[in-house]
Amino acid sequence: MTYVIKNARPYGEDAVDLVLRNGAIASIGEDLTVPGAEVVDGAGLVLLPGLVDLHTHLREPGREDAETVETGSRAAALGGFTAVHAMANTDPVADTAGVVEQVWRLGQQAGLVDVVPVGAVTVGLAGSQLAELGAMADSAARVRVFSDDGHCVADPALMRRALEYVKALGGVVAQHAEEPRLTVGAQMHEGDRSARLGLTGWPAAAEEAIIARDVLLAQHVGARLHVCHVSTAGSVELLRWAKSRGVQVTAEVTPHHLLLTDACAEGYDPVFKVNPPLRTDADVEALRAGLADGTIDAVATDHAPHAVEDKECEWAMARPGMLGLEQALSVVVDTMVETGRLDWRALADRMSVRPAAIGRLAGHGRPVAVGEPANLVLVDPAHRSTVDPAALASRSRNSPYAGRELPGRVVATFLRGVPTVLDGKAVK
Amino acid sequence: MKRHLLEAADLDLADATLVLDTAAQIDAALAGREVKKLPTLRGRTVVNLFYEDSTRTRISFELAAKRLSADVINFSAKGSSVSKGESLKDTALTLEAMGSDAIVVRHGASGAPHRLAQWVRGSVVNAGDGTHEHPTQALLDAYTIRQRLGRLDGVRVVLVGDVLHSRVARSNVWLLSTLGAEVTVVAPPTLVPVGVGSWPVRVSYDLDAVLPEADVVMMLRVQAERMNASFFPSAREYSRRYGLDARRMELLHDDAIVMHPGPMNRGMEIAAEVADSVRSTIVEQVGNGVSVRMAVLYLLLGGAPE
């Protein structure tokens, strides 16, 4: 099927027509018509390269009651994503070629988004022995991003080896920066609010200490390092310093850390419990500034579905994490575009181009240009709506944005020229 | 009064004073009576939902409810459906379906009473949640101070010990400052929370220096297991630097009182001769606990079904 998108504005710039044929952008121009083609009205809509998420928890295998590759893929497509990296902390852990190939195949079968498995750095995420990183890289899943996310690779010698080893694979280690000895029992950001709420504090220094250590290690061995879900102003400072020294470090920030603060913990509703925790207004400001100036390379969702019983409980007993795929773009529009900190081209850079480059994904994060793969998203920037968790495609309901009005709506998503979302609804 | 008593930080001056005045009225009404019982909550059901071991608080609430003629159910997490894996929410809904009007909850997780309050229609009384608050303890402490010293406004209170992990300390800090007292917390820096700067208190690491100015010294229980996490080097060193012994008691002015929420570690944070001295209010605190909890249940349940 050939599609013609009429009057869409690439990167929010001048309106054009586009013809999508054989998975690619066949032509771009004015008043394009193709007999027999399906026409998609793009009037008033912004056209961007399909979004790429470096950090998604799809929960399959193991917790299919919380999310499956298929339901998570549908949520991703509705959020404007054409590729998502599926984190390795499944059950069993994605620490072998067998598990990553299983996840990859499930993604292919769902066919809504390219599901790119992340491989565990260490066997069972236990932090003691390297997993077979080469086997995962060479598998059908072609793993390039390795992470023990949920756990920090805390052993500095092991981290050094991991950074070195994946150089041969064109890979990158994505570190969950959390010094575990400083966060025993930690429940929320350590500061004024944790002091009053009586919840054990998660100090900013526990994140910053690991980032400081790891950028030094990455520089020493000449390897690539990616830092997951940066959450503190101090981390942004360290990254800025490391980049100025030429360290090959990249970093991501989540939508929730761009919008929400530890004030959300006030009512003890664990839907706001997440790791790393929501921090202060000053941290939010530093993260926005870091994303705007490129110190932080990418927005990544850390989409973390949880079953109702894992959130409808006491704060300390609840599992950390929140949904993100379906609202990520809206949150970035709200915090970065409407505030004038990013234009659409820069948003595409942080949510598509750079994450694709970090994950070494061919075919994603490409410019809107003739001959390029037709991985695209059409966004209505004027639309505003209130988030209703019951209406989400994710199997879980733990959205921190429930009841919040956010701007922007994904009208259509195309994966290699085929719509996965049309009129704001998933095609399958 | 609001429907729930979740934290002392919620109480404004009017509410806090109302509780203390009501407790005083109850004390006066019962003074000298042979049958220490009021008919106020007849036909109402109070559930004591205790997820942590507690002797004095549970008995105190039980006695308070019974003296108001309420029916009391004691539900301990041990040997119950909870030990079979039932969630807090399911337990709460089950108790409510059986007709409970108020749930008095003690829980190891901070904020558990706040969660309960979202799920049930009846009143929730926080009887101690994790390291967050223990509001009725602070109310009975305030009541005891007012009884002994005749006032709360301007009273200088020194809180000594494990402020970081103490729900008693948190409740007292907010309640006493609402009532006009000047609060100083004294502890080794490891046991003072990061963020204490936002509290309405002064912080000192030197007990000897603050004692001469104190009208009230409130000693907090220090758990020996904190020692293993390097909060302090040894029980002996803690006791030397932050324990209230006979020598330190001599630093207090003549009218100053010594309080402890119990249970005490004699010889650790408080010496036997201090705990048993005339300055000590420890036994009065226990007795006042019943009156204050009666006042809380009376005010929350309002005497008659809605």
XYZ file of C-alpha atoms in Angstrom:
734
model
C 0.000 0.000 0.000
C 1.149 3.481 -0.863
C 0.323 6.349 1.506
C 0.198 10.037 0.769
C 0.430 12.376 3.746
C -1.058 15.731 2.827
C -0.020 19.103 4.237
C 2.069 17.891 7.173
C 4.765 20.105 8.638
C 8.119 18.260 8.967
C 9.749 19.436 12.223
C 6.971 22.026 12.523
C 8.248 23.806 9.424
C 6.514 24.453 6.077
C 3.687 22.128 5.093
C 4.419 19.512 2.398
C 2.977 16.322 0.960
C 4.859 13.036 1.280
C 4.511 9.768 -0.580
C 5.400 6.629 1.367
C 6.073 3.600 -0.772
C 7.917 0.309 -0.180
C 8.812 1.287 3.352
C 10.537 4.501 2.375
C 9.779 8.130 1.713
C 9.382 8.101 -2.082
C 8.885 11.801 -2.601
C 8.302 15.081 -0.822
C 6.679 18.072 -2.477
C 3.547 20.107 -3.043
C 0.194 18.806 -4.280
C 1.385 15.222 -4.637
C -1.225 12.706 -5.734
C -0.846 8.993 -6.355
C -3.759 7.091 -7.890
C -5.000 4.371 -5.545
C -2.973 5.592 -2.625
C -4.391 5.951 0.868
C -4.471 9.622 1.826
C -3.717 10.775 5.357
C -4.651 14.348 6.186
C -1.712 15.995 7.889
C -3.123 19.517 8.031
C -1.995 21.264 11.200
C 0.121 18.290 12.202
C 3.847 18.133 12.898
C 5.760 15.346 11.172
C 8.730 13.830 12.989
C 10.918 10.787 12.583
C 9.473 7.893 14.585
C 10.496 8.087 18.227
C 13.092 5.714 19.650
C 13.032 4.648 23.287
C 16.259 3.466 24.854
C 14.579 2.252 28.009
C 11.350 0.252 28.157
C 10.220 -2.560 30.424
C 7.953 -4.891 28.496
C 7.804 -7.500 31.313
C 7.702 -10.484 28.965
C 8.808 -13.146 29.722
C 7.768 -13.413 33.344
C 5.221 -10.765 34.248
C 2.731 -10.996 31.436
C 0.064 -9.882 33.901
C 1.711 -6.437 33.945
C 2.657 -6.085 30.268
C 3.469 -8.182 27.237
C 5.621 -7.420 24.259
C 2.417 -6.969 22.297
C 0.599 -4.634 24.718
C 3.776 -2.668 25.323
C 4.351 -2.418 21.573
C 0.842 -1.040 21.111
C 1.443 1.526 23.869
C 4.705 2.465 22.165
C 3.102 2.913 18.746
C 0.363 5.063 20.277
C 3.092 7.134 21.876
C 4.692 7.742 18.476
C 7.552 5.254 18.840
C 8.827 3.096 16.031
C 11.581 1.392 18.046
C 11.873 0.529 21.724
C 14.681 -1.089 23.666
C 13.322 -3.795 25.948
C 15.192 -3.934 29.240
C 16.744 -7.166 30.400
C 15.205 -7.529 33.866
C 12.626 -10.078 32.797
C 12.083 -13.507 34.329
C 14.130 -15.285 33.130
C 16.624 -12.459 32.764
C 17.623 -11.570 29.203
C 21.194 -12.691 29.753
C 21.453 -15.302 26.999
C 21.023 -15.343 23.245
C 17.944 -17.523 23.764
C 16.014 -14.994 25.825
C 16.915 -11.950 23.719
C 15.918 -13.817 20.555
C 12.606 -14.758 22.166
C 11.846 -11.124 22.987
C 12.948 -10.025 19.535
C 10.675 -12.597 17.852
C 7.710 -11.582 20.018
C 8.308 -8.021 18.865
C 8.408 -9.078 15.233
C 5.163 -11.012 15.667
C 3.430 -8.033 17.277
C 4.659 -5.925 14.367
C 3.785 -2.561 15.887
C 7.245 -1.273 16.672
C 10.785 -2.581 16.386
C 11.450 -4.263 19.711
C 15.175 -4.160 20.330
C 16.261 -6.342 23.237
C 18.785 -5.060 25.737
C 21.117 -7.722 27.082
C 22.037 -8.071 30.729
C 25.617 -7.137 31.575
C 25.931 -9.810 34.241
C 24.433 -13.252 34.648
C 21.043 -12.955 36.335
C 21.695 -9.228 36.937
C 23.631 -10.477 39.945
C 26.607 -8.213 39.347
C 29.252 -10.885 39.694
C 29.939 -12.489 36.312
C 29.674 -11.144 32.765
C 26.821 -12.589 30.743
C 27.641 -13.909 27.247
C 27.574 -10.463 25.691
C 29.063 -11.604 22.392
C 26.473 -14.330 21.912
C 23.685 -11.796 22.423
C 25.334 -9.348 20.030
C 25.682 -12.067 17.380
C 22.131 -13.404 17.846
C 19.174 -12.577 15.627
C 18.337 -9.859 18.162
C 21.624 -8.070 17.333
C 21.997 -6.667 20.874
C 24.069 -3.488 21.122
C 22.889 -2.022 24.420
C 23.776 -3.915 27.577
C 22.331 -3.053 30.959
C 21.625 -4.511 34.386
C 18.979 -1.797 34.736
C 17.152 -2.068 38.021
C 20.552 -2.871 39.448
C 23.781 -0.943 39.261
C 26.901 -2.679 38.013
C 28.392 -1.694 41.328
C 31.675 -3.601 41.255
C 34.126 -1.135 39.686
C 36.404 -3.829 38.279
C 33.498 -5.637 36.648
C 32.186 -2.362 35.238
C 35.576 -1.632 33.769
C 35.664 -5.048 32.094
C 32.148 -4.668 30.736
C 32.968 -1.265 29.242
C 36.084 -2.679 27.614
C 34.559 -5.923 26.400
C 31.621 -4.435 24.500
C 33.969 -2.258 22.442
C 34.497 -5.304 20.249
C 30.743 -5.597 19.730
C 30.042 -1.956 18.859
C 28.072 -2.012 22.057
C 27.470 0.285 24.963
C 26.917 -0.322 28.659
C 23.854 1.518 29.941
C 24.445 2.029 33.629
C 21.753 2.250 36.271
C 23.760 4.623 38.445
C 22.982 3.796 42.052
C 25.624 3.037 44.662
C 23.781 0.227 46.450
C 25.377 0.730 49.842
C 24.050 4.287 49.924
C 20.501 3.303 49.041
C 19.729 0.391 51.356
C 15.980 0.525 51.961
C 15.714 3.843 50.098
C 12.178 4.947 49.283
C 12.371 8.495 47.952
C 14.698 11.436 47.355
C 16.617 12.273 50.516
C 15.827 15.830 51.511
C 13.263 17.955 53.296
C 10.332 15.820 52.290
C 11.848 12.456 53.165
C 12.756 13.896 56.557
C 9.163 14.809 57.234
C 7.483 11.800 55.627
C 9.707 9.341 57.452
C 10.665 7.551 54.243
C 14.246 6.340 53.929
C 16.197 8.714 51.722
C 17.852 8.008 48.342
C 20.662 10.559 48.278
C 21.600 12.318 45.045
C 25.206 11.419 45.844
C 24.435 7.723 45.328
C 23.765 8.435 41.651
C 26.477 11.021 41.187
C 29.202 8.892 42.774
C 28.629 6.115 40.232
C 28.461 8.511 37.276
C 31.708 10.157 38.389
C 33.376 6.771 38.707
C 32.049 5.452 35.421
C 32.991 8.436 33.273
C 36.535 8.088 34.613
C 36.517 4.389 33.774
C 35.082 5.014 30.309
C 37.772 7.566 29.635
C 40.493 5.289 30.943
C 39.577 2.367 28.702
C 38.319 4.461 25.783
C 34.860 2.949 25.830
C 31.311 4.207 25.335
C 29.162 4.684 28.424
C 25.456 5.454 28.547
C 23.863 6.674 31.757
C 20.249 5.681 32.324
C 17.567 7.945 33.844
C 19.733 10.825 35.065
C 17.824 12.474 37.894
C 19.961 15.049 39.704
C 21.456 18.468 39.033
C 24.818 17.120 40.176
C 24.675 14.356 37.572
C 24.104 16.920 34.837
C 27.156 18.839 36.058
C 29.284 15.688 35.995
C 28.129 14.797 32.488
C 28.860 18.303 31.257
C 32.343 18.046 32.726
C 32.942 14.584 31.258
C 31.780 15.623 27.796
C 34.015 18.678 27.924
C 36.901 16.284 28.552
C 35.976 14.188 25.537
C 34.626 11.178 27.396
C 32.372 9.061 25.181
C 29.397 9.346 27.483
C 25.728 9.719 26.644
C 22.790 10.092 28.971
C 19.040 9.910 29.078
C 16.353 11.584 31.175
C 12.842 10.271 31.710
C 9.679 12.281 31.070
C 8.681 11.946 34.718
C 11.948 13.422 35.955
C 11.351 16.375 33.620
C 7.925 17.063 35.083
C 7.374 15.661 38.567
C 9.070 16.265 41.926
C 9.266 14.609 45.313
C 6.230 16.659 46.294
C 4.267 13.835 44.648
C 5.204 11.537 47.540
C 3.180 13.620 49.999
C 0.106 11.390 49.938
C 2.146 8.161 50.026
C 0.541 6.987 46.771
C 3.098 4.523 45.381
C 2.171 5.332 41.803
C 4.809 8.034 42.346
C 7.430 5.614 43.673
C 10.170 5.195 41.098
C 13.860 4.466 40.966
C 15.731 6.786 40.807
C 13.202 8.790 42.771
C 11.463 12.000 41.811
C 13.680 14.842 42.966
C 13.427 18.560 43.646
C 12.397 21.581 41.594
C 16.072 22.516 41.250
C 16.865 19.074 39.816
C 13.975 19.300 37.356
C 15.274 22.676 36.211
C 18.812 21.324 35.770
C 17.531 18.305 33.811
C 15.531 20.521 31.465
C 18.549 22.753 30.954
C 20.777 19.720 30.376
C 18.385 18.272 27.803
C 18.100 21.659 26.097
C 21.856 22.175 25.758
C 22.508 18.568 24.743
C 24.392 17.514 27.873
C 21.610 14.985 28.186
C 21.318 13.293 24.818
C 17.977 11.609 24.945
C 14.596 11.254 26.518
C 13.933 7.629 27.476
C 10.695 6.526 29.094
C 11.740 3.912 31.677
C 8.190 2.683 31.021
C 7.649 0.353 33.983
C 4.274 -1.368 34.080
C 3.203 -2.905 37.379
C 0.211 -4.999 38.323
C -2.396 -3.309 40.505
C -1.470 -5.288 43.612
C 2.123 -4.092 43.350
C 0.973 -0.475 43.642
C -2.251 -0.684 45.696
C -0.324 -1.161 48.889
C 1.960 0.512 51.380
C 4.621 2.780 49.840
C 7.525 0.715 51.144
C 6.039 -2.534 49.811
C 5.266 -1.133 46.352
C 7.461 -1.833 43.352
C 9.171 1.207 41.858
C 8.331 2.432 38.385
C 5.702 4.199 36.312
C 4.192 4.061 32.842
C 5.663 6.368 30.239
C 5.331 5.267 26.612
C 1.949 6.791 25.845
C 2.599 10.181 27.500
C 6.329 10.668 26.867
C 5.929 12.931 23.853
C 3.213 14.981 25.550
C 5.380 15.509 28.618
C 8.313 16.627 26.506
C 6.060 18.989 24.555
C 4.750 20.328 27.856
C 8.099 20.762 29.593
C 10.444 21.535 26.701
C 8.577 22.710 23.583
C 5.865 24.880 25.100
C 8.461 26.416 27.416
C 10.554 27.350 24.378
C 13.532 25.206 25.369
C 13.420 22.828 22.393
C 12.038 23.315 18.917
C 10.594 20.365 17.018
C 13.850 19.620 15.261
C 15.661 19.455 18.597
C 12.882 17.326 20.045
C 13.353 14.910 17.144
C 17.060 14.908 17.912
C 16.537 13.981 21.595
C 13.709 11.504 21.082
C 14.713 9.858 17.804
C 18.058 10.738 16.231
C 20.348 10.469 19.228
C 18.692 7.474 20.905
C 18.902 5.597 17.591
C 22.582 6.491 17.332
C 23.278 5.391 20.913
C 21.547 2.054 20.227
C 23.262 1.728 16.819
C 19.871 1.285 15.173
C 19.996 1.475 11.394
C 16.758 2.708 9.856
C 15.595 4.737 12.847
C 16.290 8.309 13.820
C 16.756 9.193 10.156
C 15.870 12.563 8.650
C 12.539 13.248 6.993
C 13.956 13.081 3.467
C 13.441 11.257 0.194
C 14.870 7.756 0.235
C 14.872 7.472 3.997
C 12.927 4.756 5.820
C 9.341 5.821 6.412
C 9.448 5.576 10.201
C 7.381 8.622 11.016
C 4.980 10.121 13.495
C 2.308 12.764 12.995
C 1.593 14.892 16.032
C -1.218 17.331 16.728
C 0.499 19.946 18.892
C -2.668 21.934 19.550
C -4.600 19.068 21.069
C -4.853 18.941 24.870
C -6.372 16.107 26.839
C -6.613 14.736 30.350
C -4.840 11.463 31.000
C -7.168 8.590 31.876
C -5.220 5.484 32.921
C -8.194 3.264 32.089
C -7.907 4.337 28.460
C -4.246 3.335 28.076
C -3.138 0.503 25.820
C -0.661 -0.728 28.379
C -1.867 -3.684 30.384
C -1.022 -1.757 33.560
C -2.542 1.404 34.992
C 0.284 2.945 37.035
C 0.404 6.272 35.221
C 1.686 9.186 37.287
C -0.122 11.559 34.939
C -3.674 10.429 35.775
C -5.983 13.425 35.746
C -3.321 15.725 34.390
C -3.958 17.748 31.241
C -1.129 17.448 28.736
C -0.573 18.863 25.262
C 0.056 16.966 22.044
C -1.563 13.928 20.533
C -0.098 11.249 18.297
C -2.417 11.090 15.299
C -0.502 8.556 13.209
C 2.611 6.433 13.411
C 4.228 4.714 10.440
C 6.648 1.812 10.723
C 8.495 1.347 7.438
C 5.661 3.014 5.556
C 2.885 1.008 7.186
C 0.623 2.732 9.705
C 0.637 1.288 13.198
C -1.546 4.130 14.451
C -4.164 6.053 12.440
C -6.604 8.657 13.775
C -5.000 8.202 17.170
C -5.928 4.513 17.298
C -3.721 1.455 16.962
C -4.402 -0.350 13.707
C -4.096 -3.755 15.409
C -11.632 17.769 63.769
C -11.047 16.048 60.482
C -12.325 12.528 59.912
C -8.919 10.926 60.488
C -5.935 11.468 62.727
C -3.054 10.637 60.406
C -0.314 12.978 61.535
C 0.346 15.637 64.128
C 1.525 17.889 61.318
C -2.144 18.033 60.219
C -3.354 19.499 63.512
C -3.703 23.245 63.808
C -3.596 25.031 67.143
C -7.373 24.923 67.558
C -7.628 21.178 66.866
C -4.667 20.289 69.065
C -5.974 22.398 71.929
C -9.416 20.845 71.514
C -7.966 17.366 71.968
C -6.050 18.375 75.082
C -9.045 20.214 76.574
C -11.326 17.280 75.822
C -8.880 14.917 77.517
C -8.874 17.208 80.551
C -12.679 17.190 80.626
C -12.725 13.418 80.410
C -10.225 13.197 83.254
C -12.366 15.530 85.327
C -15.536 13.616 84.545
C -13.998 10.312 85.539
C -12.081 11.572 88.576
C -13.189 9.822 91.710
C -15.721 7.659 89.899
C -15.804 4.011 90.758
C -16.977 2.943 87.297
C -14.543 4.609 84.885
C -16.785 4.340 81.877
C -18.728 6.737 79.673
C -21.594 5.653 77.398
C -20.515 7.898 74.508
C -19.506 5.330 71.882
C -21.980 2.584 72.746
C -22.744 0.560 69.650
C -19.662 1.779 67.756
C -16.869 -0.566 66.800
C -13.185 0.275 66.996
C -10.665 -2.058 65.415
C -7.086 -2.105 66.641
C -5.175 -3.170 63.542
C -1.629 -3.823 64.670
C 1.016 -4.903 62.188
C 3.802 -4.399 64.698
C 4.206 -5.687 68.202
C 3.040 -3.156 70.711
C 1.967 -3.519 74.293
C 1.306 -0.103 75.717
C -0.163 1.610 72.686
C -2.534 -1.233 71.875
C -3.683 -1.630 75.462
C -4.028 2.124 75.823
C -6.260 2.372 72.734
C -8.224 -0.681 73.836
C -8.815 0.810 77.255
C -9.714 4.184 75.764
C -12.319 2.648 73.451
C -13.752 0.427 76.189
C -14.061 3.341 78.608
C -16.145 5.048 75.940
C -18.283 1.879 75.736
C -17.244 1.056 72.176
C -16.884 -2.538 71.032
C -13.218 -3.282 70.460
C -11.654 -5.811 68.147
C -7.948 -6.465 68.354
C -6.450 -7.598 65.097
C -2.817 -8.540 65.170
C -1.006 -9.295 61.942
C 0.581 -12.368 63.408
C -1.518 -15.508 63.166
C -4.076 -13.804 60.940
C -4.988 -13.599 57.274
C -2.092 -11.180 56.918
C 0.388 -13.945 57.576
C -1.340 -15.772 54.711
C -0.458 -12.899 52.392
C -3.574 -10.728 52.553
C -2.937 -7.153 51.484
C -3.514 -4.132 53.701
C -6.317 -3.017 51.417
C -8.140 -6.349 51.519
C -7.742 -6.521 55.285
C -9.125 -3.009 55.661
C -12.091 -3.670 53.389
C -12.822 -6.902 55.256
C -12.815 -5.136 58.610
C -15.011 -2.398 57.278
C -17.463 -4.890 55.813
C -17.815 -6.252 59.332
C -18.916 -2.815 60.467
C -15.902 -1.087 61.959
C -16.375 2.628 62.584
C -12.744 3.407 63.287
C -9.486 1.646 62.552
C -6.557 2.297 64.859
C -3.517 1.219 62.887
C 0.072 0.523 63.840
C 2.219 -0.347 60.840
C 5.900 -0.685 60.026
C 5.523 1.243 56.765
C 5.428 5.039 56.835
C 2.186 6.284 55.299
C 0.205 3.051 55.751
C -2.557 4.934 57.640
C -2.772 7.434 54.760
C -3.328 4.550 52.355
C -5.988 3.047 54.623
C -7.782 6.378 54.790
C -8.139 6.252 50.998
C -9.801 2.860 51.077
C -12.229 2.927 54.007
C -15.198 5.129 54.871
C -14.637 5.078 58.631
C -12.081 7.003 60.632
C -8.420 6.055 60.674
C -6.222 6.765 63.672
C -2.488 6.488 63.230
C -1.038 4.563 66.159
C 2.469 4.731 64.751
C 3.565 4.322 61.123
C 7.120 3.312 60.361
C 9.496 6.170 60.943
C 6.862 8.788 60.178
C 4.520 9.759 63.009
C 2.839 8.650 66.207
C 0.420 11.532 66.774
C -1.372 10.284 69.903
C 2.003 9.880 71.617
C 2.752 13.537 70.935
C -0.711 14.541 72.141
C -0.251 12.666 75.402
C 3.219 14.165 75.780
C 1.810 17.665 75.271
C -0.966 16.890 77.714
C 1.578 15.747 80.291
C 3.742 18.849 79.829
C 0.740 21.114 80.210
C -0.342 19.228 83.313
C 3.083 19.499 84.952
C 4.171 22.954 83.825
C 0.788 24.595 83.375
C 1.466 25.775 79.845
C 2.925 24.842 76.456
C 3.503 28.242 74.893
C 7.167 29.179 75.216
C 8.130 25.916 76.902
C 11.625 24.846 75.919
C 11.665 21.173 74.945
C 14.811 19.188 74.220
C 14.298 15.997 72.244
C 17.252 13.648 72.548
C 18.122 10.560 70.544
C 17.343 8.749 67.320
C 15.432 11.540 65.604
C 16.099 10.008 62.189
C 14.099 6.849 62.860
C 11.720 8.193 65.498
C 8.021 8.639 64.766
C 7.646 10.018 68.288
C 10.163 12.747 67.512
C 8.441 13.722 64.240
C 5.026 13.987 65.860
C 6.365 15.960 68.795
C 8.307 18.370 66.625
C 5.197 19.376 64.683
C 2.685 19.288 67.509
C 4.800 21.062 70.102
C 5.797 23.827 67.740
C 2.135 24.264 66.734
C 1.369 24.624 70.433
C 4.040 27.301 70.819
C 6.866 25.326 72.399
C 10.490 25.862 71.365
C 11.973 22.547 70.326
C 15.639 21.613 70.191
C 16.692 18.211 68.884
C 19.920 16.701 70.153
C 21.514 13.656 68.573
C 24.685 12.479 66.947
C 24.652 13.929 63.395
C 24.137 10.432 61.986
C 20.726 10.256 63.665
C 19.476 13.641 62.481
C 17.735 13.476 59.097
C 19.145 15.274 56.081
C 16.460 17.890 55.570
C 16.048 18.735 59.261
C 16.739 22.324 58.227
C 13.128 22.572 57.087
C 11.816 21.630 60.552
C 10.786 24.254 63.110
C 13.563 23.194 65.483
C 17.075 24.014 66.580
C 19.628 21.248 66.202
C 22.444 20.603 68.654
C 24.995 17.838 68.978
C 25.895 18.802 72.546
C 23.507 17.658 75.246
C 25.339 19.297 78.151
C 25.131 22.679 76.461
C 21.350 22.666 76.040
C 20.233 21.091 79.312
C 20.488 24.206 81.518
C 17.938 25.970 79.293
C 15.476 23.077 79.092
C 12.060 22.936 80.714
C 11.425 19.485 79.285
C 13.890 16.767 78.287
C 12.334 14.070 76.177
C 14.516 11.006 75.753
C 13.947 8.785 72.726
C 14.470 5.075 72.639
C 17.667 4.096 70.853
C 17.680 0.700 69.243
C 20.845 -1.268 69.692
C 20.687 -2.503 66.094
C 21.481 1.023 64.863
C 24.943 0.351 66.181
C 25.513 -2.297 63.528
C 24.772 0.226 60.783
C 27.476 2.591 62.047
C 25.127 5.282 63.288
C 27.334 5.306 66.389
C 30.377 3.289 67.429
C 29.023 1.528 70.507
C 26.160 1.578 73.001
C 28.596 2.744 75.637
C 29.809 5.698 73.614
C 26.237 6.640 72.771
C 25.296 6.504 76.420
C 28.284 8.621 77.441
C 27.563 11.345 74.925
C 23.755 11.342 74.713
C 22.437 9.400 77.708
C 20.662 11.195 80.546
C 22.432 10.180 83.744
C 22.448 11.606 87.261
C 25.241 14.065 86.492
C 23.418 15.511 83.511
C 20.158 15.649 85.460
C 21.939 18.022 87.837
C 22.349 20.474 84.942
C 18.573 20.935 84.732
C 16.796 23.712 86.534
C 14.578 22.758 89.485
C 11.249 22.599 87.647
C 12.448 20.804 84.547
C 10.847 17.449 83.777
C 12.139 14.301 82.117
C 9.984 12.329 79.683
C 10.305 9.049 77.796
C 7.734 7.446 75.498
C 8.820 3.957 76.497
C 9.816 1.285 76.369
C 13.059 2.447 77.987
C 16.519 1.034 77.627
C 17.656 1.722 81.167
C 21.365 2.356 81.249
C 21.409 3.259 77.546
C 19.578 6.504 76.862
C 18.361 6.975 80.436
C 19.836 6.012 83.808
C 17.650 4.254 86.360
C 17.980 7.041 88.921
C 16.710 9.539 86.323
C 13.833 7.383 85.156
C 12.706 6.880 88.740
C 13.295 10.459 89.929
C 10.590 12.983 90.808
C 11.317 14.803 87.560
C 10.270 11.771 85.584
C 6.781 11.808 84.047
C 7.078 8.374 82.532
C 4.274 6.763 84.526
C 1.994 9.801 84.143
C 2.516 9.661 80.391
C 1.078 6.160 80.320
C -1.979 7.168 82.312
C -2.519 10.306 80.244
C -2.300 8.210 77.099
C -5.664 6.646 77.845
C -7.348 10.020 78.423
C -5.906 11.554 75.274
C -6.883 8.561 73.159
C -10.392 8.696 74.580
C -10.514 12.337 73.521
C -9.323 11.470 70.007
C -11.838 8.652 69.538
C -14.606 10.795 70.991
C -13.841 13.715 68.691
C -13.413 11.575 65.562
C -16.454 9.394 66.084
C -18.541 12.245 67.415
C -20.442 10.113 69.861
C -23.337 9.099 67.612
C -23.624 7.382 64.226
C -23.993 9.802 61.343
